[in-house]
Amino acid sequence: MSSRSGSTRKYETNDQSPSHSASQPVPESSENETEGLIFYHMDLYGSKERFDIFPEEPSGQGDRSLGDTRRESALSSKKCQRSQEAGYDLEKEVAELAKMYGLDEDREKELELLGGHLEMVESRWPPALTEKTGSQGSIYNASKSSSPVKDHNQSTKQQGLPGETSQDDDQSKARAEDEAESHTWSREGLSSGSMSDKWSSQVVSEEEEAADVFCSTCKMPIRAFDKLFGEHKDHEVSQLPSAVESEKEELHKNMCKLEEQIAQMENFASHLEEIFITVEENFGRQEQNFEVHYNDAVQVLAQKYEEQLEALGEEKRQKLEALYGQLVSCGEHLDTCKELTDATQALYLENEKANFMKAAVTMVDRLEEFLKKKVDLELSTLPDFEERVIDFSEVEQLMNSINTIPAPCAPVINPQAPNAATGTSLRVCWGLFSDDTVECYQLCYKPVSNERCSGEQAEHTLKVKETYCTITNLLPNTQYEFWVSALNASGISPPSERAVYVTAPSPPTIKSKNIRSCENAALVCWESRDINPVDSYMVELSKLTDEENGDTITESIVGIPNCEVLIHLQPAQSYRICVRALNLGGSSERSEPVLIHTTGTYFCLNEDTAHPLLAILDDGFTIACDELENPECDLPVYDNSFTRCIGILGSLIPFPGKHYWEVEVEEDTEYRIGVAFENTPRHGYLGANNSSWCMRHIITPSRHKYEFLHSGMTPDIRITVPPQRIGILLDYENCRLSFYNADIAQHLYAFKSYFQHYVHPCFALETPGILRIHTGIAIPPWTALP
């Protein structure tokens, strides 16, 4: 690398030549500088005139040093010329420069971006200009890089050279000489640059046209070369095609936004047109509303006037009648007074004393009686009329209502939406398809009457602000009737049409005791908790694994019309099963889950078939009998229970394939175990008819006797080892019913019979004892042995 960018040579001098001081400025030196070491940067691309700045050494040692230096420089110049003749490798030069300045690692991406651009620049660069530019670039880089000179100075100082001064003096000398040399060759570079100004301008213009990267910091396209050495050195750049694609994508996004704004403005303009039409319609309605209200107000005022005028006339008539009556009474009284006065004066003139006395006594009595009467001299009525106040409240209400809209139209209630209900709540929605102003809505509802509730149901009323309402505290799976009215200051609208909504059903209850399963299927039964029927049921399956923390719904079976379903499962798995009830309102909550294991066949005991003397213990799979003195006793007997044989049936096994279970017995207990059809006679014994197959154990004085009964017949088989755990294998497909001594894996006997129907496991005790039944057992491998 040093052969290209410049080299550092070492010279021993006793003093400094004046010619050197004149041609190159140097800092002041101390007395020890004459014996020190001076370092100069040399460029192998320079001419021989480069060495004129060095003084002629009078001493032989100085001549030898300078001669050696010139010989080395000439040799290097010849090598450089040979390299130039062979062709200037600009890309290699850039790689070496990047490595020298530590750019080989930090600028890996920039070199990749540079790509083939360097080849293009190299092909377009003239040889003469390449030589000069290479020299200038080398000198420029060498002058700017001080680390190689410093490293050389440090290595030289470590060698303990004579005339060595302090470290600061050497560094100041090196910096001063470097600056002087850089100024000198800068002038030479300018002179050489003036020879190719035309070519440089042409190259620059072509370089600008050949921009192939994009500066993300400056937001402009640039050359990849400028990224390495120009002002964009520390900027973030990207490939020009990718930058174009990014800008196109940004433009596309902005175009989409503009299109959205255009669509919004078009919609808004359409809405404005609708508002214009609505304003005209509202004006017509308001004008009609004013006319109606003013006519109503005039009618009310006219009615008030007539009422007040009639009342005033009635008051006048009453006053005049009262005054007239009082005037007539006063005239009559006045006439009586005048008559008495005239009679008294005539009597007073009577001369005959006897006649006077007779007439005077009568007159005195008459006068006393008349004077006793109280004369009413007060007016019966006043001339003033009562001040009547006209009630204008109704008129004011009419006048005030002129500025408001009329009563709203009837709302329209929506039909029930799917899944808009729970077991105790309903969400009701409605709409108002007019421009009427509504302050609130009045929602009314009541349960729909049915056969069970034929009486009148109570109505409930709610006031809501929105056009929807969620009603709670309802009955599950029940129909409700809803209607709604709109209210404002002018009044209430007519009610809407009535709509019937229904609440979701209650969660079903799974009959866990009635669940039957095998290795690849399960029969699940449940019952509904609702009075009203539901539309269908849905069963959800969750497979349980050790890795999972919770349930994962693996399957949902929908559209089940009845309260039972046969589900196909995978062997040797555990499932959690839930049931939902569905109707128009939606689905119910999940039922209480039940666990089903497909490791073997599971069934339960049917208590309805049990003999009255047979008891089922708490685990549900152990039967016991304490006494057999009177099997045909008078205990309560169900229609489907055994009456003679102290037995019981298990639940039906409705799955094809193989099914295995075991029965744990005692040696001193007599029993019958096997399978039977549903219609096996309840008044007979198991195995005594053609609808049952069983193994019977009898204790004789000499031995334990085992019989395998069907239609009352048994083969002659002797079993030497009494089994205490009997395995029963039912194979529907191969028409076999096999019995095994499970303790020693011994095959006892097998019935070969075609089972026309699915069968029930059956169990019976003939002596007091206990039978323990074990289900859910995987089929042992030794049952497949011949």
mmCIF file of C-alpha atoms in Angstrom, residues 92-428:
data_model
loop_
_atom_site.group_PDB
_atom_site.id
_atom_site.type_symbol
_atom_site.label_atom_id
_atom_site.label_comp_id
_atom_site.label_asym_id
_atom_site.label_seq_id
_atom_site.Cartn_x
_atom_site.Cartn_y
_atom_site.Cartn_z
ATOM 1 C CA LYS A 92 -7.941 -2.057 -6.493
ATOM 2 C CA GLU A 93 -6.769 1.456 -5.565
ATOM 3 C CA VAL A 94 -10.116 2.189 -3.906
ATOM 4 C CA ALA A 95 -10.002 -1.127 -2.014
ATOM 5 C CA GLU A 96 -6.479 -0.377 -0.754
ATOM 6 C CA LEU A 97 -7.507 3.143 0.281
ATOM 7 C CA ALA A 98 -10.532 1.775 2.117
ATOM 8 C CA LYS A 99 -8.379 -0.780 3.905
ATOM 9 C CA MET A 100 -5.803 1.837 4.919
ATOM 10 C CA TYR A 101 -8.474 4.126 6.387
ATOM 11 C CA GLY A 102 -10.414 1.343 8.073
ATOM 12 C CA LEU A 103 -13.269 1.404 5.577
ATOM 13 C CA ASP A 104 -13.085 -2.243 4.529
ATOM 14 C CA GLU A 105 -15.367 -3.314 7.393
ATOM 15 C CA ASP A 106 -17.501 -0.210 7.985
ATOM 16 C CA ARG A 107 -18.136 0.453 4.272
ATOM 17 C CA GLU A 108 -18.879 -3.059 3.034
ATOM 18 C CA LYS A 109 -22.390 -2.086 2.043
ATOM 19 C CA GLU A 110 -21.118 1.072 0.297
ATOM 20 C CA LEU A 111 -18.636 -0.966 -1.744
ATOM 21 C CA GLU A 112 -21.437 -3.293 -2.771
ATOM 22 C CA LEU A 113 -23.508 -0.281 -3.801
ATOM 23 C CA LEU A 114 -20.501 0.941 -5.813
ATOM 24 C CA GLY A 115 -20.624 -2.286 -7.884
ATOM 25 C CA GLY A 116 -19.808 -1.938 -11.508
ATOM 26 C CA HIS A 117 -19.743 1.841 -11.279
ATOM 27 C CA LEU A 118 -15.979 1.759 -10.664
ATOM 28 C CA GLU A 119 -15.395 -0.110 -13.895
ATOM 29 C CA MET A 120 -17.342 2.556 -15.753
ATOM 30 C CA VAL A 121 -15.320 5.344 -14.155
ATOM 31 C CA GLU A 122 -12.047 3.558 -14.909
ATOM 32 C CA SER A 123 -12.920 3.064 -18.553
ATOM 33 C CA ARG A 124 -13.812 6.751 -18.926
ATOM 34 C CA TRP A 125 -10.677 8.117 -17.105
ATOM 35 C CA PRO A 126 -7.821 9.200 -19.459
ATOM 36 C CA PRO A 127 -4.371 7.775 -18.674
ATOM 37 C CA ALA A 128 -2.643 11.135 -18.281
ATOM 38 C CA LEU A 129 -5.283 12.433 -15.963
ATOM 39 C CA THR A 130 -5.269 9.150 -14.093
ATOM 40 C CA GLU A 131 -1.561 9.505 -13.423
ATOM 41 C CA LYS A 132 -1.826 13.052 -12.151
ATOM 42 C CA THR A 133 -4.967 12.434 -10.217
ATOM 43 C CA GLY A 134 -3.478 9.323 -8.695
ATOM 44 C CA SER A 135 -0.439 11.312 -7.531
ATOM 45 C CA GLN A 136 -2.566 14.042 -6.096
ATOM 46 C CA GLY A 137 -4.888 11.593 -4.423
ATOM 47 C CA SER A 138 -1.975 9.686 -2.956
ATOM 48 C CA ILE A 139 -0.263 12.828 -1.720
ATOM 49 C CA TYR A 140 -3.550 14.128 -0.369
ATOM 50 C CA ASN A 141 -4.320 10.951 1.474
ATOM 51 C CA ALA A 142 -0.776 10.637 2.716
ATOM 52 C CA SER A 143 -0.820 14.213 4.020
ATOM 53 C CA LYS A 144 -4.154 13.709 5.727
ATOM 54 C CA SER A 145 -3.175 10.403 7.307
ATOM 55 C CA SER A 146 -0.759 10.950 10.131
ATOM 56 C CA SER A 147 -0.992 7.525 11.702
ATOM 57 C CA PRO A 148 1.639 5.886 9.411
ATOM 58 C CA VAL A 149 4.151 8.680 10.065
ATOM 59 C CA LYS A 150 3.511 8.561 13.762
ATOM 60 C CA ASP A 151 3.983 4.791 13.802
ATOM 61 C CA HIS A 152 7.244 5.187 11.889
ATOM 62 C CA ASN A 153 8.402 7.912 14.284
ATOM 63 C CA GLN A 154 7.622 5.732 17.250
ATOM 64 C CA SER A 155 9.474 2.768 15.775
ATOM 65 C CA THR A 156 12.452 5.011 14.958
ATOM 66 C CA LYS A 157 12.570 6.443 18.453
ATOM 67 C CA GLN A 158 12.534 2.979 19.950
ATOM 68 C CA GLN A 159 15.758 2.206 18.021
ATOM 69 C CA GLY A 160 17.637 4.886 20.013
ATOM 70 C CA LEU A 161 18.962 6.933 17.074
ATOM 71 C CA PRO A 162 21.726 9.521 17.730
ATOM 72 C CA GLY A 163 20.719 13.108 18.060
ATOM 73 C CA GLU A 164 17.275 12.138 19.296
ATOM 74 C CA THR A 165 15.329 14.945 20.894
ATOM 75 C CA SER A 166 12.165 14.916 22.941
ATOM 76 C CA GLN A 167 9.030 13.305 21.571
ATOM 77 C CA ASP A 168 7.178 16.614 21.226
ATOM 78 C CA ASP A 169 9.972 18.179 19.101
ATOM 79 C CA ASP A 170 10.001 15.271 16.651
ATOM 80 C CA GLN A 171 6.272 15.340 16.246
ATOM 81 C CA SER A 172 6.252 19.115 15.636
ATOM 82 C CA LYS A 173 8.973 18.707 12.958
ATOM 83 C CA ALA A 174 7.051 15.961 11.219
ATOM 84 C CA ARG A 175 3.819 17.940 11.194
ATOM 85 C CA ALA A 176 5.559 21.086 9.876
ATOM 86 C CA GLU A 177 7.321 19.258 7.052
ATOM 87 C CA ASP A 178 4.157 17.356 6.142
ATOM 88 C CA GLU A 179 2.229 20.604 5.829
ATOM 89 C CA ALA A 180 4.938 22.195 3.683
ATOM 90 C CA GLU A 181 5.139 19.187 1.407
ATOM 91 C CA SER A 182 1.368 19.067 1.084
ATOM 92 C CA HIS A 183 1.249 22.757 0.042
ATOM 93 C CA THR A 184 3.965 22.223 -2.549
ATOM 94 C CA TRP A 185 2.265 19.279 -4.194
ATOM 95 C CA SER A 186 -1.088 20.958 -4.003
ATOM 96 C CA ARG A 187 0.289 23.663 -6.291
ATOM 97 C CA GLU A 188 1.598 21.029 -8.655
ATOM 98 C CA GLY A 189 -1.829 19.324 -8.559
ATOM 99 C CA LEU A 190 -3.500 22.595 -9.469
ATOM 100 C CA SER A 191 -1.153 23.074 -12.425
ATOM 101 C CA SER A 192 -1.781 19.568 -13.651
ATOM 102 C CA GLY A 193 -5.535 20.012 -13.075
ATOM 103 C CA SER A 194 -5.538 23.101 -15.330
ATOM 104 C CA MET A 195 -4.377 20.890 -18.200
ATOM 105 C CA SER A 196 -7.556 18.810 -18.049
ATOM 106 C CA ASP A 197 -10.327 21.207 -16.955
ATOM 107 C CA LYS A 198 -12.423 20.356 -19.964
ATOM 108 C CA TRP A 199 -12.167 16.639 -19.351
ATOM 109 C CA SER A 200 -12.892 17.043 -15.614
ATOM 110 C CA SER A 201 -16.075 19.039 -16.265
ATOM 111 C CA GLN A 202 -17.174 16.429 -18.771
ATOM 112 C CA VAL A 203 -16.532 13.621 -16.273
ATOM 113 C CA VAL A 204 -18.405 15.471 -13.512
ATOM 114 C CA SER A 205 -21.429 16.014 -15.695
ATOM 115 C CA GLU A 206 -21.408 12.356 -16.723
ATOM 116 C CA GLU A 207 -20.954 11.321 -13.075
ATOM 117 C CA GLU A 208 -24.021 13.355 -12.076
ATOM 118 C CA GLU A 209 -26.025 11.698 -14.796
ATOM 119 C CA ALA A 210 -24.882 8.263 -13.608
ATOM 120 C CA ALA A 211 -26.286 8.568 -10.040
ATOM 121 C CA ASP A 212 -27.154 5.026 -8.957
ATOM 122 C CA VAL A 213 -27.832 5.250 -5.198
ATOM 123 C CA PHE A 214 -30.252 7.313 -3.150
ATOM 124 C CA CYS A 215 -29.256 9.281 -0.040
ATOM 125 C CA SER A 216 -32.082 8.871 2.483
ATOM 126 C CA THR A 217 -30.678 11.668 4.663
ATOM 127 C CA CYS A 218 -30.540 14.324 1.931
ATOM 128 C CA LYS A 219 -33.470 12.874 -0.037
ATOM 129 C CA MET A 220 -31.585 12.990 -3.355
ATOM 130 C CA PRO A 221 -29.901 10.556 -5.783
ATOM 131 C CA ILE A 222 -26.104 10.453 -5.624
ATOM 132 C CA ARG A 223 -23.159 8.494 -7.005
ATOM 133 C CA ALA A 224 -21.937 5.479 -5.108
ATOM 134 C CA PHE A 225 -18.445 7.052 -5.232
ATOM 135 C CA ASP A 226 -19.751 10.068 -3.294
ATOM 136 C CA LYS A 227 -20.979 7.755 -0.569
ATOM 137 C CA LEU A 228 -17.411 6.571 0.066
ATOM 138 C CA PHE A 229 -15.481 9.851 -0.121
ATOM 139 C CA GLY A 230 -17.965 12.717 -0.529
ATOM 140 C CA GLU A 231 -20.188 14.672 1.780
ATOM 141 C CA HIS A 232 -22.620 11.724 1.958
ATOM 142 C CA LYS A 233 -20.038 9.512 3.615
ATOM 143 C CA ASP A 234 -21.945 9.133 6.913
ATOM 144 C CA HIS A 235 -25.421 9.267 5.398
ATOM 145 C CA GLU A 236 -27.842 6.387 5.025
ATOM 146 C CA VAL A 237 -28.214 5.274 1.421
ATOM 147 C CA SER A 238 -30.192 2.662 -0.475
ATOM 148 C CA GLN A 239 -30.242 1.183 -3.940
ATOM 149 C CA LEU A 240 -31.795 3.539 -6.451
ATOM 150 C CA PRO A 241 -34.287 0.935 -7.790
ATOM 151 C CA SER A 242 -35.451 0.105 -4.279
ATOM 152 C CA ALA A 243 -35.730 3.814 -3.480
ATOM 153 C CA VAL A 244 -37.796 4.262 -6.646
ATOM 154 C CA GLU A 245 -40.052 1.375 -5.663
ATOM 155 C CA SER A 246 -40.411 2.820 -2.166
ATOM 156 C CA GLU A 247 -41.319 6.255 -3.538
ATOM 157 C CA LYS A 248 -43.773 4.653 -5.961
ATOM 158 C CA GLU A 249 -45.353 2.768 -3.091
ATOM 159 C CA GLU A 250 -45.581 5.978 -1.057
ATOM 160 C CA LEU A 251 -47.129 7.750 -4.039
ATOM 161 C CA HIS A 252 -49.569 4.866 -4.430
ATOM 162 C CA LYS A 253 -50.565 5.151 -0.783
ATOM 163 C CA ASN A 254 -51.077 8.891 -1.155
ATOM 164 C CA MET A 255 -53.122 8.296 -4.299
ATOM 165 C CA CYS A 256 -55.273 5.829 -2.374
ATOM 166 C CA LYS A 257 -55.748 8.404 0.363
ATOM 167 C CA LEU A 258 -56.680 11.001 -2.249
ATOM 168 C CA GLU A 259 -59.162 8.574 -3.761
ATOM 169 C CA GLU A 260 -60.641 7.976 -0.315
ATOM 170 C CA GLN A 261 -60.942 11.723 0.236
ATOM 171 C CA ILE A 262 -62.559 12.092 -3.187
ATOM 172 C CA ALA A 263 -65.037 9.349 -2.324
ATOM 173 C CA GLN A 264 -65.721 10.999 1.023
ATOM 174 C CA MET A 265 -66.245 14.382 -0.598
ATOM 175 C CA GLU A 266 -68.546 12.865 -3.239
ATOM 176 C CA ASN A 267 -70.533 11.160 -0.493
ATOM 177 C CA PHE A 268 -70.643 14.410 1.428
ATOM 178 C CA ALA A 269 -71.796 16.304 -1.652
ATOM 179 C CA SER A 270 -74.512 13.696 -2.188
ATOM 180 C CA HIS A 271 -75.455 14.063 1.439
ATOM 181 C CA LEU A 272 -75.627 17.855 1.014
ATOM 182 C CA GLU A 273 -78.011 17.394 -1.905
ATOM 183 C CA GLU A 274 -80.173 15.189 0.253
ATOM 184 C CA ILE A 275 -80.085 17.830 2.984
ATOM 185 C CA PHE A 276 -81.245 20.453 0.461
ATOM 186 C CA ILE A 277 -84.218 18.279 -0.430
ATOM 187 C CA THR A 278 -84.895 17.582 3.229
ATOM 188 C CA VAL A 279 -84.870 21.305 4.018
ATOM 189 C CA GLU A 280 -87.536 21.889 1.372
ATOM 190 C CA GLU A 281 -89.630 19.030 2.706
ATOM 191 C CA ASN A 282 -89.246 20.210 6.289
ATOM 192 C CA PHE A 283 -90.240 23.737 5.255
ATOM 193 C CA GLY A 284 -93.438 22.438 3.715
ATOM 194 C CA ARG A 285 -94.176 20.386 6.774
ATOM 195 C CA GLN A 286 -93.472 23.292 9.117
ATOM 196 C CA GLU A 287 -95.658 25.619 7.021
ATOM 197 C CA GLN A 288 -98.483 23.122 7.222
ATOM 198 C CA ASN A 289 -97.778 22.684 10.908
ATOM 199 C CA PHE A 290 -98.023 26.481 11.479
ATOM 200 C CA GLU A 291 -101.341 26.680 9.682
ATOM 201 C CA VAL A 292 -102.791 23.787 11.650
ATOM 202 C CA HIS A 293 -101.597 25.202 14.971
ATOM 203 C CA TYR A 294 -102.821 28.711 14.235
ATOM 204 C CA ASN A 295 -106.220 27.399 13.196
ATOM 205 C CA ASP A 296 -106.334 25.399 16.393
ATOM 206 C CA ALA A 297 -105.394 28.481 18.417
ATOM 207 C CA VAL A 298 -108.100 30.590 16.731
ATOM 208 C CA GLN A 299 -110.681 27.891 17.391
ATOM 209 C CA VAL A 300 -109.636 27.725 21.022
ATOM 210 C CA LEU A 301 -109.859 31.512 21.374
ATOM 211 C CA ALA A 302 -113.305 31.585 19.759
ATOM 212 C CA GLN A 303 -114.440 28.841 22.062
ATOM 213 C CA LYS A 304 -113.071 30.705 25.068
ATOM 214 C CA TYR A 305 -114.876 33.893 23.941
ATOM 215 C CA GLU A 306 -118.209 32.106 23.593
ATOM 216 C CA GLU A 307 -117.788 30.446 26.976
ATOM 217 C CA GLN A 308 -116.900 33.698 28.733
ATOM 218 C CA LEU A 309 -119.726 35.661 27.009
ATOM 219 C CA GLU A 310 -122.278 33.016 27.983
ATOM 220 C CA ALA A 311 -121.075 33.065 31.580
ATOM 221 C CA LEU A 312 -121.282 36.862 31.690
ATOM 222 C CA GLY A 313 -124.878 36.831 30.394
ATOM 223 C CA GLU A 314 -125.852 34.241 32.964
ATOM 224 C CA GLU A 315 -124.440 36.404 35.725
ATOM 225 C CA LYS A 316 -126.407 39.429 34.410
ATOM 226 C CA ARG A 317 -129.657 37.459 34.384
ATOM 227 C CA GLN A 318 -129.099 36.293 37.950
ATOM 228 C CA LYS A 319 -128.420 39.829 39.159
ATOM 229 C CA LEU A 320 -131.498 41.275 37.489
ATOM 230 C CA GLU A 321 -133.750 38.515 38.782
ATOM 231 C CA ALA A 322 -132.487 39.064 42.314
ATOM 232 C CA LEU A 323 -133.031 42.847 42.133
ATOM 233 C CA TYR A 324 -136.445 42.475 40.596
ATOM 234 C CA GLY A 325 -137.562 40.094 43.329
ATOM 235 C CA GLN A 326 -136.297 42.412 45.979
ATOM 236 C CA LEU A 327 -138.071 45.356 44.288
ATOM 237 C CA VAL A 328 -141.406 43.491 44.205
ATOM 238 C CA SER A 329 -141.072 42.541 47.880
ATOM 239 C CA CYS A 330 -140.317 46.156 48.787
ATOM 240 C CA GLY A 331 -143.432 47.399 46.891
ATOM 241 C CA GLU A 332 -145.683 44.896 48.636
ATOM 242 C CA HIS A 333 -144.312 45.925 51.994
ATOM 243 C CA LEU A 334 -144.825 49.572 51.151
ATOM 244 C CA ASP A 335 -148.484 48.981 50.170
ATOM 245 C CA THR A 336 -149.146 47.168 53.446
ATOM 246 C CA CYS A 337 -147.637 50.068 55.413
ATOM 247 C CA LYS A 338 -149.844 52.594 53.597
ATOM 248 C CA GLU A 339 -152.970 50.493 54.197
ATOM 249 C CA LEU A 340 -152.231 50.184 57.923
ATOM 250 C CA THR A 341 -151.561 53.909 58.122
ATOM 251 C CA ASP A 342 -154.890 54.783 56.514
ATOM 252 C CA ALA A 343 -156.755 52.292 58.744
ATOM 253 C CA THR A 344 -155.118 53.709 61.867
ATOM 254 C CA GLN A 345 -155.977 57.262 60.920
ATOM 255 C CA ALA A 346 -159.626 56.293 60.264
ATOM 256 C CA LEU A 347 -159.802 54.533 63.632
ATOM 257 C CA TYR A 348 -158.292 57.508 65.334
ATOM 258 C CA LEU A 349 -161.218 59.645 64.155
ATOM 259 C CA GLU A 350 -163.867 57.254 65.568
ATOM 260 C CA ASN A 351 -165.927 59.008 68.259
ATOM 261 C CA GLU A 352 -167.798 56.029 69.633
ATOM 262 C CA LYS A 353 -165.667 54.692 72.419
ATOM 263 C CA ALA A 354 -167.004 51.166 72.443
ATOM 264 C CA ASN A 355 -166.481 50.739 68.732
ATOM 265 C CA PHE A 356 -163.126 52.453 69.036
ATOM 266 C CA MET A 357 -161.920 50.027 71.640
ATOM 267 C CA LYS A 358 -162.993 46.987 69.672
ATOM 268 C CA ALA A 359 -161.342 48.203 66.503
ATOM 269 C CA ALA A 360 -158.236 49.528 68.328
ATOM 270 C CA VAL A 361 -157.452 46.162 69.943
ATOM 271 C CA THR A 362 -157.583 44.422 66.576
ATOM 272 C CA MET A 363 -155.552 47.162 64.909
ATOM 273 C CA VAL A 364 -152.904 47.093 67.631
ATOM 274 C CA ASP A 365 -152.475 43.344 67.192
ATOM 275 C CA ARG A 366 -152.191 43.706 63.454
ATOM 276 C CA LEU A 367 -149.665 46.529 63.766
ATOM 277 C CA GLU A 368 -147.551 44.564 66.246
ATOM 278 C CA GLU A 369 -147.559 41.519 63.992
ATOM 279 C CA PHE A 370 -146.559 43.609 60.972
ATOM 280 C CA LEU A 371 -143.835 45.476 62.827
ATOM 281 C CA LYS A 372 -142.380 42.212 64.036
ATOM 282 C CA LYS A 373 -141.463 41.330 60.442
ATOM 283 C CA LYS A 374 -137.875 42.344 59.625
ATOM 284 C CA VAL A 375 -137.595 44.507 56.648
ATOM 285 C CA ASP A 376 -134.465 43.641 54.442
ATOM 286 C CA LEU A 377 -133.178 46.974 53.259
ATOM 287 C CA GLU A 378 -129.836 45.579 51.875
ATOM 288 C CA LEU A 379 -129.216 44.898 48.197
ATOM 289 C CA SER A 380 -129.447 41.269 47.295
ATOM 290 C CA THR A 381 -126.718 41.678 44.631
ATOM 291 C CA LEU A 382 -124.096 44.220 43.667
ATOM 292 C CA PRO A 383 -124.073 45.986 40.372
ATOM 293 C CA ASP A 384 -120.419 45.058 39.717
ATOM 294 C CA PHE A 385 -119.627 41.938 37.717
ATOM 295 C CA GLU A 386 -117.026 39.370 38.680
ATOM 296 C CA GLU A 387 -113.657 39.851 37.012
ATOM 297 C CA ARG A 388 -113.194 36.841 34.808
ATOM 298 C CA VAL A 389 -109.660 35.596 33.917
ATOM 299 C CA ILE A 390 -109.428 33.746 30.659
ATOM 300 C CA ASP A 391 -107.251 30.610 30.807
ATOM 301 C CA PHE A 392 -104.803 30.961 27.936
ATOM 302 C CA SER A 393 -102.614 27.968 28.957
ATOM 303 C CA GLU A 394 -104.029 25.800 26.236
ATOM 304 C CA VAL A 395 -103.546 28.600 23.743
ATOM 305 C CA GLU A 396 -99.989 29.121 24.946
ATOM 306 C CA GLN A 397 -99.280 25.444 24.612
ATOM 307 C CA LEU A 398 -100.575 25.554 21.083
ATOM 308 C CA MET A 399 -98.540 28.653 20.318
ATOM 309 C CA ASN A 400 -95.409 27.124 21.779
ATOM 310 C CA SER A 401 -95.916 23.914 19.888
ATOM 311 C CA ILE A 402 -95.811 25.835 16.622
ATOM 312 C CA ASN A 403 -92.005 26.030 16.934
ATOM 313 C CA THR A 404 -91.634 22.262 17.473
ATOM 314 C CA ILE A 405 -92.129 19.340 15.170
ATOM 315 C CA PRO A 406 -95.260 17.241 15.354
ATOM 316 C CA ALA A 407 -95.511 13.949 17.188
ATOM 317 C CA PRO A 408 -93.217 11.310 15.654
ATOM 318 C CA CYS A 409 -94.270 8.475 13.427
ATOM 319 C CA ALA A 410 -94.451 4.902 14.641
ATOM 320 C CA PRO A 411 -91.067 3.133 14.861
ATOM 321 C CA VAL A 412 -90.372 -0.165 13.112
ATOM 322 C CA ILE A 413 -89.220 -2.986 15.392
ATOM 323 C CA ASN A 414 -86.647 -5.379 13.954
ATOM 324 C CA PRO A 415 -86.985 -9.153 13.908
ATOM 325 C CA GLN A 416 -84.841 -11.053 16.366
ATOM 326 C CA ALA A 417 -81.232 -11.317 15.253
ATOM 327 C CA PRO A 418 -79.384 -14.661 15.582
ATOM 328 C CA ASN A 419 -77.486 -15.161 18.827
ATOM 329 C CA ALA A 420 -78.995 -11.972 20.293
ATOM 330 C CA ALA A 421 -80.311 -13.703 23.393
ATOM 331 C CA THR A 422 -79.152 -15.566 26.450
ATOM 332 C CA GLY A 423 -81.104 -17.712 28.807
ATOM 333 C CA THR A 424 -82.215 -14.686 30.833
ATOM 334 C CA SER A 425 -81.834 -11.678 28.511
ATOM 335 C CA LEU A 426 -82.869 -10.366 25.093
ATOM 336 C CA ARG A 427 -81.482 -7.589 22.917
ATOM 337 C CA VAL A 428 -84.285 -5.782 21.065
#
